[in-house]
CSV table of C-alpha atoms and ligand atoms in Angstrom, one decimal:
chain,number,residue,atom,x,y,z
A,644,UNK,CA,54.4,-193.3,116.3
A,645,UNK,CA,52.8,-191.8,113.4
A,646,UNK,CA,52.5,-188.6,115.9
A,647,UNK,CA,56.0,-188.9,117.1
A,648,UNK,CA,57.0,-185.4,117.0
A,649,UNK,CA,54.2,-184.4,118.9
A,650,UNK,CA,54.8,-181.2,121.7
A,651,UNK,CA,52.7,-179.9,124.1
A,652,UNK,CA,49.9,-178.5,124.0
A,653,UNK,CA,48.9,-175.9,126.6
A,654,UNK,CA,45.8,-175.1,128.1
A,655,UNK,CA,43.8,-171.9,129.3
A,656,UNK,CA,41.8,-171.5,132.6
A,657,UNK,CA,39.0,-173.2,132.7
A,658,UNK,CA,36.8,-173.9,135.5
A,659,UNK,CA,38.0,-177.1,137.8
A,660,UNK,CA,34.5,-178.2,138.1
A,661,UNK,CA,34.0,-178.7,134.2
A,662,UNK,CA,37.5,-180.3,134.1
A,663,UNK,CA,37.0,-182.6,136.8
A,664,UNK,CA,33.5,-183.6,135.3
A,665,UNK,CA,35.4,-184.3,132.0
A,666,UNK,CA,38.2,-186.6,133.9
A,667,UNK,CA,35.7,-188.3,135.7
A,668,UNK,CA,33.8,-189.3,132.4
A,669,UNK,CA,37.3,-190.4,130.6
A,670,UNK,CA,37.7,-192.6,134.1
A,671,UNK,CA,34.4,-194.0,133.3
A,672,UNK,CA,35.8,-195.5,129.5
A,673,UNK,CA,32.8,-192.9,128.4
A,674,UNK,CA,33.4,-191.5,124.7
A,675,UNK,CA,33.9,-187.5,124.2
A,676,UNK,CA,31.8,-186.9,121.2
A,677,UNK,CA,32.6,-183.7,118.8
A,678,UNK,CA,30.0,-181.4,120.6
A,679,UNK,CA,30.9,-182.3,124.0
A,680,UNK,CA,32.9,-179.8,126.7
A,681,UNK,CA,36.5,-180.3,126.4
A,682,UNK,CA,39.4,-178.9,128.0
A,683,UNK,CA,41.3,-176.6,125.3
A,684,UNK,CA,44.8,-178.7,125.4
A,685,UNK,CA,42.7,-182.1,125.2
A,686,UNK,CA,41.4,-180.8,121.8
A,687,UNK,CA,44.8,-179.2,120.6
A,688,UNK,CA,46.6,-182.5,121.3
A,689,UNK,CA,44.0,-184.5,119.7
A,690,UNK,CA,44.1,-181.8,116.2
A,691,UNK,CA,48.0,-182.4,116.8
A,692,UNK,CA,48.0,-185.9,117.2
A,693,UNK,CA,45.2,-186.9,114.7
A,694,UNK,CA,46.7,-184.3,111.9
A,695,UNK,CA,50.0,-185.8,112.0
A,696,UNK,CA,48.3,-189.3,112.1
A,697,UNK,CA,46.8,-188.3,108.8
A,698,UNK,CA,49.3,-186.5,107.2
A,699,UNK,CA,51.5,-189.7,107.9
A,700,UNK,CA,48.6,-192.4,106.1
A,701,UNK,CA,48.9,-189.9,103.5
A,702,UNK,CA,53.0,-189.8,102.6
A,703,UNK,CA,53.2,-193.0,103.4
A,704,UNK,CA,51.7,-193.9,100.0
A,705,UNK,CA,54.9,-192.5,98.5
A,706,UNK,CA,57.2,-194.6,99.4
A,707,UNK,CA,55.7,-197.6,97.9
A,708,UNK,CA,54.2,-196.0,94.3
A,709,UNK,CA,57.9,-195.7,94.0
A,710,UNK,CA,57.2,-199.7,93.0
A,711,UNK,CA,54.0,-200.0,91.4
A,712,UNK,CA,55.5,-199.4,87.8
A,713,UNK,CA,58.3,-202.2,88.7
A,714,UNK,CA,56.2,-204.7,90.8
A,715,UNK,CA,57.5,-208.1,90.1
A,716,UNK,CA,54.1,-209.6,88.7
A,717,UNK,CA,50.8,-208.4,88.0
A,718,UNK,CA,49.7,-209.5,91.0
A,719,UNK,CA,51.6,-208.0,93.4
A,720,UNK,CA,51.1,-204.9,91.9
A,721,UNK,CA,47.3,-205.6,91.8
A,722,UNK,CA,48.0,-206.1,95.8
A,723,UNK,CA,50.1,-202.8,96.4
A,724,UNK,CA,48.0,-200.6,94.4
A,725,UNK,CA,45.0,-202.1,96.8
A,726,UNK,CA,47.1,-201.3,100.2
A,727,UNK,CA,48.1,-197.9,98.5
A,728,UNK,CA,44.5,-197.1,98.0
A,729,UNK,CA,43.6,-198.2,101.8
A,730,UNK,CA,46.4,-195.8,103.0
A,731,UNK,CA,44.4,-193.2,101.2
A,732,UNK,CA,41.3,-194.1,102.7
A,733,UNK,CA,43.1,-194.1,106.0
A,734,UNK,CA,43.9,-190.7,105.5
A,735,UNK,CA,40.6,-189.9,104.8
A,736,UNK,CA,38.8,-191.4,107.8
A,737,UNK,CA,41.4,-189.8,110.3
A,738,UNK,CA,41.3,-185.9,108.4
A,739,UNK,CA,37.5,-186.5,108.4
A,740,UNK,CA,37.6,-187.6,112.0
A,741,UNK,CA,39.8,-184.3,112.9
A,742,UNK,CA,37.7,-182.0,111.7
A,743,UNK,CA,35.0,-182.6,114.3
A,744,UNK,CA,37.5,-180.6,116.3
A,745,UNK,CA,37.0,-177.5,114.4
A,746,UNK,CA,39.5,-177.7,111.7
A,747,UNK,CA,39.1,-177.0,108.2
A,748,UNK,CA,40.6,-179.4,105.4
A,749,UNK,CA,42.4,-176.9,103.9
A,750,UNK,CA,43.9,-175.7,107.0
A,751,UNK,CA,45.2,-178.8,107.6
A,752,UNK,CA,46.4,-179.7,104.0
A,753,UNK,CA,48.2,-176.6,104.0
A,754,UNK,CA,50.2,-177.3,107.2
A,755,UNK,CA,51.6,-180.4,105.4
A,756,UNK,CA,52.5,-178.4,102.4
A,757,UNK,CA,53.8,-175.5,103.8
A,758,UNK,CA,56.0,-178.1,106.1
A,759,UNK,CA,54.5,-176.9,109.5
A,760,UNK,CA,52.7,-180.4,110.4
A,761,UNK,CA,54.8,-183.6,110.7
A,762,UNK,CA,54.5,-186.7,109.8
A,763,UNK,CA,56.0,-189.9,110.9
A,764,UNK,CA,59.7,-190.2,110.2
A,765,UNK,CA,59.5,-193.4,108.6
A,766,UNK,CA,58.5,-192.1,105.3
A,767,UNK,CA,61.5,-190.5,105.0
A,768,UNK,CA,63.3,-193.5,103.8
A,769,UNK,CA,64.0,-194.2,100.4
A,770,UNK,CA,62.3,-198.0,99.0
A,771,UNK,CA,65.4,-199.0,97.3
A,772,UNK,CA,64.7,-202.6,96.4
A,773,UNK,CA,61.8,-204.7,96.1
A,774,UNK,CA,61.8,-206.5,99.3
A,775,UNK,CA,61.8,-203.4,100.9
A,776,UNK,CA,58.0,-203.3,100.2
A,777,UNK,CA,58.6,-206.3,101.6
A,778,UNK,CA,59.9,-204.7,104.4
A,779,UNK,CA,57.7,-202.0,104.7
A,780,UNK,CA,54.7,-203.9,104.6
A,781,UNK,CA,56.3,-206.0,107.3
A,782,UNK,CA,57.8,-203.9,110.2
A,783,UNK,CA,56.1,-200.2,109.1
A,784,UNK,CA,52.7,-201.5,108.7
A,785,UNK,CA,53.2,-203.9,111.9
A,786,UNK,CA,54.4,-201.1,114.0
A,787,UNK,CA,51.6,-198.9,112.6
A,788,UNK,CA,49.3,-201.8,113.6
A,789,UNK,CA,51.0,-202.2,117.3
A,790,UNK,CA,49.8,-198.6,118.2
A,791,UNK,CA,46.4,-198.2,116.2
A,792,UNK,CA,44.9,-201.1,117.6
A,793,UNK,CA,44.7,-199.7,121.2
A,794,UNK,CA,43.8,-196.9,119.6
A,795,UNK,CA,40.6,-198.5,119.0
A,796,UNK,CA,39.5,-197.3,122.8
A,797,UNK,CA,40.8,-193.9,122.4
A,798,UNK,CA,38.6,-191.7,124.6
A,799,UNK,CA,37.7,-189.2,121.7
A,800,UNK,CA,34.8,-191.0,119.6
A,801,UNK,CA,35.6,-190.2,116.6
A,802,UNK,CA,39.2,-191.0,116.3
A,803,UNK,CA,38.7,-194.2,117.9
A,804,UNK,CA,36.1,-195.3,115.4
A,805,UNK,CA,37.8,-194.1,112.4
A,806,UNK,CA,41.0,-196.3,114.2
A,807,UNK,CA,38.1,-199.3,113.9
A,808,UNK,CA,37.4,-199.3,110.6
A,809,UNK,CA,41.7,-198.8,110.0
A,810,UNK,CA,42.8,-201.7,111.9
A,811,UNK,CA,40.2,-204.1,109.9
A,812,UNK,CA,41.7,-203.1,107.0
A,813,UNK,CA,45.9,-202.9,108.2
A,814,UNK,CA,46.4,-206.7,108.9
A,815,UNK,CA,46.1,-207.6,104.9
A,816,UNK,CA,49.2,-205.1,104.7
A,817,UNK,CA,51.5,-206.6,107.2
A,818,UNK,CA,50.9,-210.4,105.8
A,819,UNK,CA,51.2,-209.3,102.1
A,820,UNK,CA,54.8,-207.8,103.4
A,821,UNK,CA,55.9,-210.7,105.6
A,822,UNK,CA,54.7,-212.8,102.2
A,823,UNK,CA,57.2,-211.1,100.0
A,824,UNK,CA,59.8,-211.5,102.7
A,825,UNK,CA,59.1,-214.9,102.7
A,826,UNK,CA,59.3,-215.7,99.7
A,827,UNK,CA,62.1,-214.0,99.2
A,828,UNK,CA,63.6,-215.4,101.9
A,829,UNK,CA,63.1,-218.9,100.5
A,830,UNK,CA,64.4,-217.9,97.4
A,831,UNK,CA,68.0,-217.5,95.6
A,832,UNK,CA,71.0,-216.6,97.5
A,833,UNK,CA,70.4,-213.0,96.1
A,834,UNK,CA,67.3,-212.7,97.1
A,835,UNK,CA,67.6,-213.8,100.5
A,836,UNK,CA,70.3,-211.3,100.9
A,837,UNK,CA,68.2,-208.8,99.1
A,838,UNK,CA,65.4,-209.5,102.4
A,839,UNK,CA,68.0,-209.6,104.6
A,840,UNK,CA,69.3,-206.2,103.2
A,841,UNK,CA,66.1,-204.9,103.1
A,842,UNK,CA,65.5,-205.6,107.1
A,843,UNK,CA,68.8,-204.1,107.8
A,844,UNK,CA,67.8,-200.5,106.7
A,845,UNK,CA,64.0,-200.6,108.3
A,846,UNK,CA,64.5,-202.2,111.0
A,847,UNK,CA,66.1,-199.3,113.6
A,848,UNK,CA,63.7,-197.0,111.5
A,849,UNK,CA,60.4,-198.9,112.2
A,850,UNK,CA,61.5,-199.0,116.1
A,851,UNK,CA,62.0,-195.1,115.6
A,852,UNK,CA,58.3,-195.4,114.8
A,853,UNK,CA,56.9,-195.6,118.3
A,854,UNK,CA,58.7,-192.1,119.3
A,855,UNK,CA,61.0,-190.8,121.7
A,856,UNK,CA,61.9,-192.5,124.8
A,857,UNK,CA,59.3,-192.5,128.2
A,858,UNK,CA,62.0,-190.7,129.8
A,859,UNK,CA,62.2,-187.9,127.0
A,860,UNK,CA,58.3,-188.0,126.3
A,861,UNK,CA,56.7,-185.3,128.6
A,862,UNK,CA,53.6,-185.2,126.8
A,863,UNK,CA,53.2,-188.9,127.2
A,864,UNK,CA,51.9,-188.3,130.9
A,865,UNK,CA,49.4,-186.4,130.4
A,866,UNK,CA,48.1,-187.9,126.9
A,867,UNK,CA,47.6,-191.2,129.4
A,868,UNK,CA,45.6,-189.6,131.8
A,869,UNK,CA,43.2,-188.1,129.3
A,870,UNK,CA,43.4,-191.8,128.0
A,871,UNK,CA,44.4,-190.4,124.2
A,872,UNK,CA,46.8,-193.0,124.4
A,873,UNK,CA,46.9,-196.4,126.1
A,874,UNK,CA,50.6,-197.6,126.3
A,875,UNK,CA,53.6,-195.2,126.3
A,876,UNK,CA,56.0,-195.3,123.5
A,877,UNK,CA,58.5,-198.2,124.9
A,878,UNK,CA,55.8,-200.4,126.2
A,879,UNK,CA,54.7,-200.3,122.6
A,880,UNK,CA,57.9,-200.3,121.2
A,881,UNK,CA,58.5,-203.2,123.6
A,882,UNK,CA,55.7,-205.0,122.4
A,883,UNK,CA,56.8,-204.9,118.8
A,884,UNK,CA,59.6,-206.5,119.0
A,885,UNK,CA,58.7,-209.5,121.0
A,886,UNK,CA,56.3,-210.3,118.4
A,887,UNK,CA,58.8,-209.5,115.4
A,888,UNK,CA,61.8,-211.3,116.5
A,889,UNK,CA,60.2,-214.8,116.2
A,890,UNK,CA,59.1,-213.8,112.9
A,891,UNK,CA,62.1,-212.5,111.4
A,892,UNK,CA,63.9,-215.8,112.8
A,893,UNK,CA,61.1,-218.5,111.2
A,894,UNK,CA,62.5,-216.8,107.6
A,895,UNK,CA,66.2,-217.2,108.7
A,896,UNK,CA,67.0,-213.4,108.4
A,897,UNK,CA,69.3,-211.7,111.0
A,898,UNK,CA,67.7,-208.8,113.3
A,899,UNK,CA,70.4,-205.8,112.7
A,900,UNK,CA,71.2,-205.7,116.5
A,901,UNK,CA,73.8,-207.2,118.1
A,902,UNK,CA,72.8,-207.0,121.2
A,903,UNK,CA,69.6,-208.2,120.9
A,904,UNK,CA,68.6,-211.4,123.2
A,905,UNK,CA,66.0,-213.2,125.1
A,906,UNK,CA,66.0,-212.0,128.7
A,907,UNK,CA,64.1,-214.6,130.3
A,908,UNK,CA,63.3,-212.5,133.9
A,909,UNK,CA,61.5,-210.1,132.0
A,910,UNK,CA,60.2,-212.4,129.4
A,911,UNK,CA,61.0,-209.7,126.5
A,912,UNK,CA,63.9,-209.1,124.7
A,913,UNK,CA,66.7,-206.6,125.4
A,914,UNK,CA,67.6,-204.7,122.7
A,915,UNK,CA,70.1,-201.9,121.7
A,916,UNK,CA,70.2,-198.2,122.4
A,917,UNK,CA,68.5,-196.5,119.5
A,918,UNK,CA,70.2,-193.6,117.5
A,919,UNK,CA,68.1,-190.8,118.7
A,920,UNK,CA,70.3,-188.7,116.8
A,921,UNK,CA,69.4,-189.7,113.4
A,922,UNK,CA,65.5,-189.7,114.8
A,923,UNK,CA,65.8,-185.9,115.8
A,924,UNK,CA,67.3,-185.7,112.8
A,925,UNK,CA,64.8,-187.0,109.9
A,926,UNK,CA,62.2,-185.1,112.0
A,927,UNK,CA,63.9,-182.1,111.8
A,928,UNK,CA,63.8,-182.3,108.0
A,929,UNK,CA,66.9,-183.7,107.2
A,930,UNK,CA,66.4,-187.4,106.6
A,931,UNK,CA,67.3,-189.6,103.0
A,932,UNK,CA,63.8,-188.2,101.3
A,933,UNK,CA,62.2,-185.6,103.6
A,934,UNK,CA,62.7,-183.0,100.4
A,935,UNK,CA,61.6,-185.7,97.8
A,936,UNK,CA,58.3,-186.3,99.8
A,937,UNK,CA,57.0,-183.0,100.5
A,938,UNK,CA,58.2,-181.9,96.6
A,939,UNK,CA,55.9,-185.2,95.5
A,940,UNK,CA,53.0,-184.1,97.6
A,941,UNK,CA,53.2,-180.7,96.6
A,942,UNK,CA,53.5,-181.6,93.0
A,943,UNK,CA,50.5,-184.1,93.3
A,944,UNK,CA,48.4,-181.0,95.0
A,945,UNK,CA,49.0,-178.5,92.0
A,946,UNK,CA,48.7,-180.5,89.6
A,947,UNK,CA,45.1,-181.9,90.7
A,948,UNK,CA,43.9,-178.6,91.2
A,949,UNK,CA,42.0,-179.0,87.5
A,950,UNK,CA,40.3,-181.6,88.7
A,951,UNK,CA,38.8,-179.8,91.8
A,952,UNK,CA,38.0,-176.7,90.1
A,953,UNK,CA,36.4,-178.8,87.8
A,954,UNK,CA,34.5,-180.2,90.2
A,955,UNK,CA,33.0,-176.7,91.5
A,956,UNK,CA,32.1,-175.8,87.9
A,957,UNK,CA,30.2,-178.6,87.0
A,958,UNK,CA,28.1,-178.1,90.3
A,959,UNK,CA,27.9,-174.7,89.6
A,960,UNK,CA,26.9,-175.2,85.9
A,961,UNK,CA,24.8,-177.8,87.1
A,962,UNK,CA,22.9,-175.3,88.8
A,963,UNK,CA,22.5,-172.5,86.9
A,964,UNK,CA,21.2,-175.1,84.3
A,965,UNK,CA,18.3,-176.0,87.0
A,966,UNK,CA,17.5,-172.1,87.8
B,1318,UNK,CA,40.7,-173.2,96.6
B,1319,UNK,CA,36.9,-172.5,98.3
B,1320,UNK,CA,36.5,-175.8,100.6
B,1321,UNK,CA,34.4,-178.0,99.4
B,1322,UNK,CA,31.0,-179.2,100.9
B,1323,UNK,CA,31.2,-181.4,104.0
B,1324,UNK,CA,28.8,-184.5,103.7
B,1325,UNK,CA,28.0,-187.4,105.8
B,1326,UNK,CA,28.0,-191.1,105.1
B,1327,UNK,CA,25.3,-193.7,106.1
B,1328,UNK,CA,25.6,-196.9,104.7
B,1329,UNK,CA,23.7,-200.0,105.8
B,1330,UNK,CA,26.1,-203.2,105.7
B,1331,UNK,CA,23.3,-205.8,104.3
B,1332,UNK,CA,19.3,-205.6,103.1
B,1333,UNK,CA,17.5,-205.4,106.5
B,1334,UNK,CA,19.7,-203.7,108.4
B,1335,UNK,CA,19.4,-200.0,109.6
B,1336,UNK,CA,21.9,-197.3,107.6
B,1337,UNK,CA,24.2,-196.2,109.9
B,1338,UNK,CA,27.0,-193.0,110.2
B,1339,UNK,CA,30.1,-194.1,108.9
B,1340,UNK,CA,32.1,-191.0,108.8
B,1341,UNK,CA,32.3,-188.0,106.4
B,1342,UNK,CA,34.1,-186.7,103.2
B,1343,UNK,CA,34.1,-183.5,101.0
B,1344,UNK,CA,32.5,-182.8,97.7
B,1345,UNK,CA,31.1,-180.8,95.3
B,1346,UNK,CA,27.8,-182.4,94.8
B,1347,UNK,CA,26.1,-184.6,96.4
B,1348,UNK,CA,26.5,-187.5,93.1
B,1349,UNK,CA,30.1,-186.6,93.5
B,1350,UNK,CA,29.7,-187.3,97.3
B,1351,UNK,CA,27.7,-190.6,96.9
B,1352,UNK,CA,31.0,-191.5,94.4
B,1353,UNK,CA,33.2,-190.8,96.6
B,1354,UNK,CA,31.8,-192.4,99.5
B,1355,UNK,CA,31.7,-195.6,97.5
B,1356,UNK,CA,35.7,-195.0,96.9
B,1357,UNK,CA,36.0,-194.4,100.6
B,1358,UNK,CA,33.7,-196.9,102.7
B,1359,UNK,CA,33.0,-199.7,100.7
B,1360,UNK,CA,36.0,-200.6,99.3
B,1361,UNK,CA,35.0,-204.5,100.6
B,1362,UNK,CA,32.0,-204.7,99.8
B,1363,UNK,CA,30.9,-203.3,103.3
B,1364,UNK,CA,27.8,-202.1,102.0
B,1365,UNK,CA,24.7,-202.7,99.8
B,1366,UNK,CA,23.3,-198.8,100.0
B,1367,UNK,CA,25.2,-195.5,101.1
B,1368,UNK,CA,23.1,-192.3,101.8
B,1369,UNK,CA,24.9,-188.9,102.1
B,1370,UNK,CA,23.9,-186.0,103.5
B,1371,UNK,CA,25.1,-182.6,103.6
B,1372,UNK,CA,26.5,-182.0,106.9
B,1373,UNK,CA,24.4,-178.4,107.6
B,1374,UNK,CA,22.0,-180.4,107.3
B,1375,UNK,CA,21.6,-182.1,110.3
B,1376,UNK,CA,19.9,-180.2,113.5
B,1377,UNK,CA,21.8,-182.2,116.6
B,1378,UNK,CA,20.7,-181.9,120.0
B,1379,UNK,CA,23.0,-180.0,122.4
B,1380,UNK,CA,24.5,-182.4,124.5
B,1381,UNK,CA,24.9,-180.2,127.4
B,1382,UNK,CA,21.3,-180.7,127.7
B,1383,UNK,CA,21.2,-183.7,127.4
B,1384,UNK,CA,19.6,-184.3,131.0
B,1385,UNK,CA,16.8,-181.9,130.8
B,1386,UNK,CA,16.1,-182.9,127.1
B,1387,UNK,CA,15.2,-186.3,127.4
B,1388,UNK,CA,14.2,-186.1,131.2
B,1389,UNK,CA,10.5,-187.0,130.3
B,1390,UNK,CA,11.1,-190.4,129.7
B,1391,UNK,CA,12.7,-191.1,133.0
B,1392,UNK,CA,10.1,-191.4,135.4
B,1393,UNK,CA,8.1,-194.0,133.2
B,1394,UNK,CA,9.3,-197.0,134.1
B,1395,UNK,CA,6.1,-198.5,133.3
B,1396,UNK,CA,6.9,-198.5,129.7
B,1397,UNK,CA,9.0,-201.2,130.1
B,1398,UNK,CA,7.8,-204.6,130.6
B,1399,UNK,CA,10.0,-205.9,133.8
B,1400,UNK,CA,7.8,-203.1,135.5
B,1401,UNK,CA,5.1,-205.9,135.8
B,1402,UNK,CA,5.7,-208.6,137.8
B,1403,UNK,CA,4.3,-212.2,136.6
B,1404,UNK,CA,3.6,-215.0,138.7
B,1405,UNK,CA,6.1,-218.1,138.2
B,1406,UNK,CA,3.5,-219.8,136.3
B,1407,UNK,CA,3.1,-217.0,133.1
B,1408,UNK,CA,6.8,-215.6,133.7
B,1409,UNK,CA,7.7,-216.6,129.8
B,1410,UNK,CA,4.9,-213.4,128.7
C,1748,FE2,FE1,47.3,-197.1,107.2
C,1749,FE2,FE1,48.8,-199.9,106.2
């Protein structure tokens, strides 16, 4: 999800008894708390995890300030700027949240700008029409919803209560999107194609979302156990897209896969093989924007440096003044 | 860039109710901090105060002590009130 390319983390030796203490406490649904023992890998996953979480709320703004200067009407740019500002609050919560792990800000900004952290591959995509904010708000911010809400009861305390505060704030972002679609949708011929168009290209991209395959997720296992996560990858993915396909048929728009269809033994929908190509691929680096993005981020750093050093001086000024 | 200083965020949701931790954020002062933590956690209206504090500034008990440190209040089941039993008649003390 928005930790997709996650690896593993590996552990030193530590003593079974303080392990098996620690398991037994995760098996009670008890919280680990910042100070609290903690097996080394169970603290690098979560840095991993939570970091690219972050990193994710924070370039995901990017793709939809691409349409704040062209939003249709004051309002709906009123109503994007707001959810743009929430992703950056979102950010916030989660690199705040990491650094109870022992982490430093700047550590962890520089990973994203130096292009060793990742972020989720969805932000890679270009926003090349209107109702793809539409779109975005839709399917990326439902997906994103789908995974951070069991996240509410991840074992580590402070991710799981920063993930509180997140999801109470995500479902205004998903209706706002599936009202664009819909209206939209409603609207001219070109419009509706323009929605339709617009779920085309973020549709295989927003199942993407949820990660690589159980079968080619090794880290999945033991990310369960610890009870980081609460549903694997395809039993999330799987869950999307039973509650998206009813939605995206209510507006009269066309799901991009052909063999999509109600299976009723299973009571979920089949669905189509992914391209896990073009997933490896856009995490690897090499998707539509993946240069664009980390050029915009880097840019944005620089050129608010002024504003932090500015910062610092008037504290410092501030107290020389009182000395 | 030097980090900036780590602060915590209380902020108590309506007049009557205990502040409470929020989370944390980084700033150079602590008015910058209180600013920020406005931008941050109350962007709807979830709170009618916000405290910050700098984050050194807390003293936290160890947890791995957690036992022996608050141990003395375990045996005193007598300061609570279902220690005493009341005949039928009283049971609504
Ligand atoms: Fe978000
Ligand atoms: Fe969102």
């Amino acid at each position: 999800m928005y930790s997709q390319g996650l690896t593993d983390a590996k552990g030193g030796d530590e003593p079974a008894e303080l392990l098996a203490e620690f398991q037994a406490k995760i098996d009670r649904e008890e919280k680990i708390e910042p100070r609290d023992w903690m097996p080394e890998a169970y603290r690098k996953t979560l840095i991993r995890q939570m970091s690219q979480h972050a990193h994710s709320e924070i370039v995901g703004q990017l793709p939809e300030g691409n349409w704040v200067t062209r939003a249709p009407s004051l309002k709906r740019k009123m109503i994007l700027l707001a959810k743009i500002q929430d992703e950056a609050g979102h950010g916030l919560y989660i690199y705040s949240a990491t650094e109870t792990l022992g982490v430093t800000r700047d550590q962890l900004n520089d990973e994203l700008l130096t292009g060793k952290a990742k972020y989720s591959s969805i932000f890679n995509y270009p926003t090349l029409s209107w109702a793809d904010i539409g779109a975005v708000g839709w399917l990326v911010d439902g997906a994103a919803i789908m995974n951070q809400v069991p996240l509410c009861r991840t074992s580590y305390g402070p991710y799981s209560r920063s993930m509180i505060r997140i999801c109470k704030e995500e479902s205004f972002h998903q209706r706002q999107g599936y009202e664009i679609m819909t209206v939209l949708a409603r609207g001219s011929k070109e419009q509706k194609d323009m929605a339709q168009r617009a779920l085309n290209r973020f549709w295989w991209p927003s199942l993407m979302m949820f990660g690589p395959s159980d079968k080619d997720s090794k880290h999945s296992e033991q990310s369960m156990k610890w009870k980081i996560k609460r549903f694997t990858n395809d039993e999330l993915r799987q869950k999307f897209i039973d509650a998206t396909v009813p939605q995206a048929e209510h507006l009269g728009l066309t799901v991009p896969d052909p063999e999509l269809k109600w299976n009723e033994q299973t009571g979920h929908y089949d669905h189509g093989e992914i391209d896990w190509n073009e997933f490896v691929n856009v995490i690897k680096g090499n998707g539509p924007c993946n240069k664009e993005r980390m050029q915009a981020r880097i840019k944005a750093h620089e050129e608010g440096a002024w504003v932090r050093e500015a910062a610092q001086q008037y504290h410092a000024n501030k107290k020389s003044e009182a000395a | 860039m030097s980090e900036m200083k780590l602060y915590e965020v209380f902020i108590r949701a309506k007049s009557g109710l205990n502040h409470r931790h929020v989370g944390s954020l980084h700033a150079s002062d602590a008015e910058m901090a209180l600013m920020n933590a406005r931008d941050v956690y109350t962007r709807r209206k979830e709170g009618v105060s916000i405290w910050v504090v700098e984050s050194c500034h807390i003293t936290a008990s160890n947890p791995e002590h957690e036992h022996e440190w608050f141990d003395p209040a375990e045996d005193k089941v007598y300061r609570h009130p279902t220690f005493y039993p009341l005949d039928k008649e009283v049971e609504n003390m």
